[in-house]
Amino acid sequence: MGEVILMIEIFDVRDKMEDLDEAIMVFWKQWGNQGNFKFYQDCIMNACHPSHDLPRFYIAVHNGTIIGTYALLRNDLISRQDLFPWLACLYIDLRFRGNNLGAQLLDHAARETEKLGMEKLYLCTDIDGYYEKKGWAFLTTGYMFNGEAAKIYEMAVDRKDKDNV
């Protein structure tokens, strides 16, 4: 059998305002908890202002349904405010995993970071093995506000114009 290619479109939420409420729900259901819906709503709604460079929230859409997310943030690890931007909220609906969609979102994030004129992208995670396979390099261990350790990864973003600056 041949490989099935799943077609998705990736949108900045601010470019798809008709899906804003659904996008907020998807982000919150995956990453939030019972007590912080307003946090996600406020953050995503305020990120939709056209003059803001960050944060940005992205959705992956398949057949009109949001099946994935990611965000670019100024900070995702309070103790490391010297590093930015951060990739956060990478998610693919369980029913669609195994179709290389996470890699598509990571590639999209790298292109968006490059468009913002930045040379590196960071993330923190407790996942082993996934990001290394996608070209990310372990940078160091960081610490959450509660003292828990988190692995920090970085990825260099290819900037074609860096020699012409």
Coordinates of C-alpha atoms in Angstrom, one line a residue:
M1 CA 0.0 0.0 0.0
G2 CA 1.1 3.5 -0.7
E3 CA 1.6 6.2 1.9
V4 CA -1.4 8.4 2.5
I5 CA -0.5 12.1 2.5
L6 CA -2.7 14.0 4.9
M7 CA -3.4 17.5 3.6
I8 CA -3.4 20.3 6.2
E9 CA -3.3 24.0 6.1
I10 CA -1.5 26.0 8.8
F11 CA -2.9 29.4 9.9
D12 CA -1.9 32.1 12.3
V13 CA -5.1 32.5 14.4
R14 CA -5.2 36.2 13.7
D15 CA -5.6 35.4 10.0
K16 CA -8.5 33.1 10.6
M17 CA -10.6 35.0 13.1
E18 CA -13.7 33.1 12.2
D19 CA -12.1 30.1 14.0
L20 CA -10.9 32.1 17.0
D21 CA -13.4 30.6 19.5
E22 CA -12.7 27.1 18.4
A23 CA -8.9 27.7 18.4
I24 CA -9.1 29.0 22.0
M25 CA -11.0 25.9 23.0
V26 CA -8.5 23.5 21.3
F27 CA -5.5 25.2 23.0
W28 CA -7.2 25.3 26.4
K29 CA -8.4 21.7 26.2
Q30 CA -5.0 20.4 25.4
W31 CA -2.8 22.7 27.5
G32 CA -5.0 24.3 30.1
N33 CA -7.0 23.2 33.2
Q34 CA -10.4 23.8 34.7
G35 CA -9.2 27.0 36.3
N36 CA -7.4 28.8 33.5
F37 CA -9.7 29.1 30.5
K38 CA -9.7 32.9 30.8
F39 CA -5.9 32.9 30.7
Y40 CA -5.9 31.1 27.3
Q41 CA -8.7 33.3 26.0
D42 CA -7.1 36.5 27.0
C43 CA -3.6 35.5 25.7
I44 CA -4.8 34.3 22.3
M45 CA -7.3 37.2 21.8
N46 CA -4.6 39.8 22.7
A47 CA -2.1 38.1 20.4
C48 CA -4.5 38.8 17.5
H49 CA -3.6 42.5 17.4
P50 CA -1.8 43.1 14.1
S51 CA 1.0 45.2 15.5
H52 CA 2.2 42.4 17.9
D53 CA 5.1 40.3 16.8
L54 CA 4.8 37.8 19.6
P55 CA 3.0 35.8 20.9
R56 CA 1.5 34.1 17.9
F57 CA -0.8 31.1 17.9
Y58 CA -1.1 28.7 15.0
I59 CA -3.7 26.1 14.0
A60 CA -3.4 23.1 11.7
V61 CA -6.7 22.5 9.8
H62 CA -7.8 19.4 8.0
N63 CA -11.1 19.3 6.2
G64 CA -12.3 22.3 8.2
T65 CA -11.4 20.9 11.6
I66 CA -8.5 22.1 13.8
I67 CA -6.3 19.0 14.4
G68 CA -3.1 20.6 15.6
T69 CA -1.6 23.6 17.3
Y70 CA 1.6 25.4 18.2
A71 CA 2.6 28.8 19.5
L72 CA 5.5 31.2 19.3
L73 CA 6.0 32.9 22.6
R74 CA 8.3 35.5 24.1
N75 CA 8.9 33.2 27.0
D76 CA 7.9 29.7 28.1
L77 CA 10.3 29.2 30.9
I78 CA 10.3 32.1 33.4
S79 CA 13.8 31.4 34.7
R80 CA 15.3 31.8 31.1
Q81 CA 14.0 35.1 29.9
D82 CA 17.3 35.6 28.1
L83 CA 16.2 33.1 25.5
F84 CA 13.5 33.8 22.9
P85 CA 11.4 33.1 21.0
W86 CA 10.0 29.8 22.3
L87 CA 8.0 27.1 20.6
A88 CA 5.1 26.0 22.8
C89 CA 1.8 24.1 22.6
L90 CA 2.9 21.7 19.9
Y91 CA 0.0 19.3 19.6
I92 CA -1.5 16.9 17.0
D93 CA -4.9 15.3 17.6
L94 CA -4.3 11.6 18.6
R95 CA -6.3 10.4 15.6
F96 CA -3.9 12.1 13.2
R97 CA -0.6 11.2 14.7
G98 CA 1.9 9.2 12.7
N99 CA 1.4 11.3 9.5
N100 CA 4.5 13.6 10.0
L101 CA 2.2 16.5 11.0
G102 CA 4.3 17.4 14.0
A103 CA 7.3 17.8 11.7
Q104 CA 5.2 20.0 9.4
L105 CA 4.3 22.3 12.3
L106 CA 8.0 22.4 13.4
D107 CA 9.1 23.4 9.9
H108 CA 6.4 26.0 9.8
A109 CA 7.5 27.4 13.1
A110 CA 11.1 27.7 11.9
R111 CA 9.9 29.6 8.8
E112 CA 7.8 31.9 10.9
T113 CA 10.7 32.5 13.3
E114 CA 12.9 33.4 10.3
K115 CA 10.2 35.8 9.0
L116 CA 10.4 37.5 12.4
G117 CA 14.1 38.1 11.8
M118 CA 15.3 35.8 14.6
E119 CA 18.1 33.2 14.3
K120 CA 17.1 30.6 16.9
L121 CA 14.0 29.0 18.3
Y122 CA 13.8 27.4 21.8
L123 CA 11.6 25.0 23.6
C124 CA 11.4 23.2 26.9
T125 CA 10.1 19.7 27.3
D126 CA 10.2 16.5 29.3
I127 CA 9.9 14.4 26.1
D128 CA 12.9 12.2 25.2
G129 CA 14.0 11.6 21.7
Y130 CA 11.3 13.4 19.6
Y131 CA 12.9 16.8 19.1
E132 CA 16.4 15.4 18.5
K133 CA 15.1 13.5 15.5
K134 CA 13.6 16.8 14.2
G135 CA 16.9 18.7 14.2
W136 CA 16.8 20.3 17.7
A137 CA 19.9 20.3 19.9
F138 CA 19.8 19.9 23.6
L139 CA 21.1 23.2 25.1
T140 CA 20.8 22.9 28.9
T141 CA 18.6 22.0 31.8
G142 CA 16.3 24.8 33.0
Y143 CA 14.0 25.0 36.0
M144 CA 10.3 25.6 36.3
F145 CA 9.0 28.0 39.0
N146 CA 8.1 25.0 41.1
G147 CA 11.7 23.7 40.9
E148 CA 11.1 20.9 38.4
A149 CA 13.8 20.4 35.8
A150 CA 13.0 20.8 32.1
K151 CA 15.2 20.1 29.1
I152 CA 15.8 23.2 26.9
Y153 CA 16.4 22.7 23.2
E154 CA 17.4 25.1 20.5
M155 CA 17.2 25.1 16.7
A156 CA 19.1 27.4 14.5
V157 CA 16.9 29.0 11.9
D158 CA 18.3 29.5 8.4
R159 CA 18.3 33.2 7.7
K160 CA 19.2 33.7 4.0
D161 CA 19.7 37.4 4.6
K162 CA 22.0 37.1 7.6
D163 CA 25.1 37.8 5.5
N164 CA 23.5 40.9 4.0
V165 CA 22.6 42.6 7.2

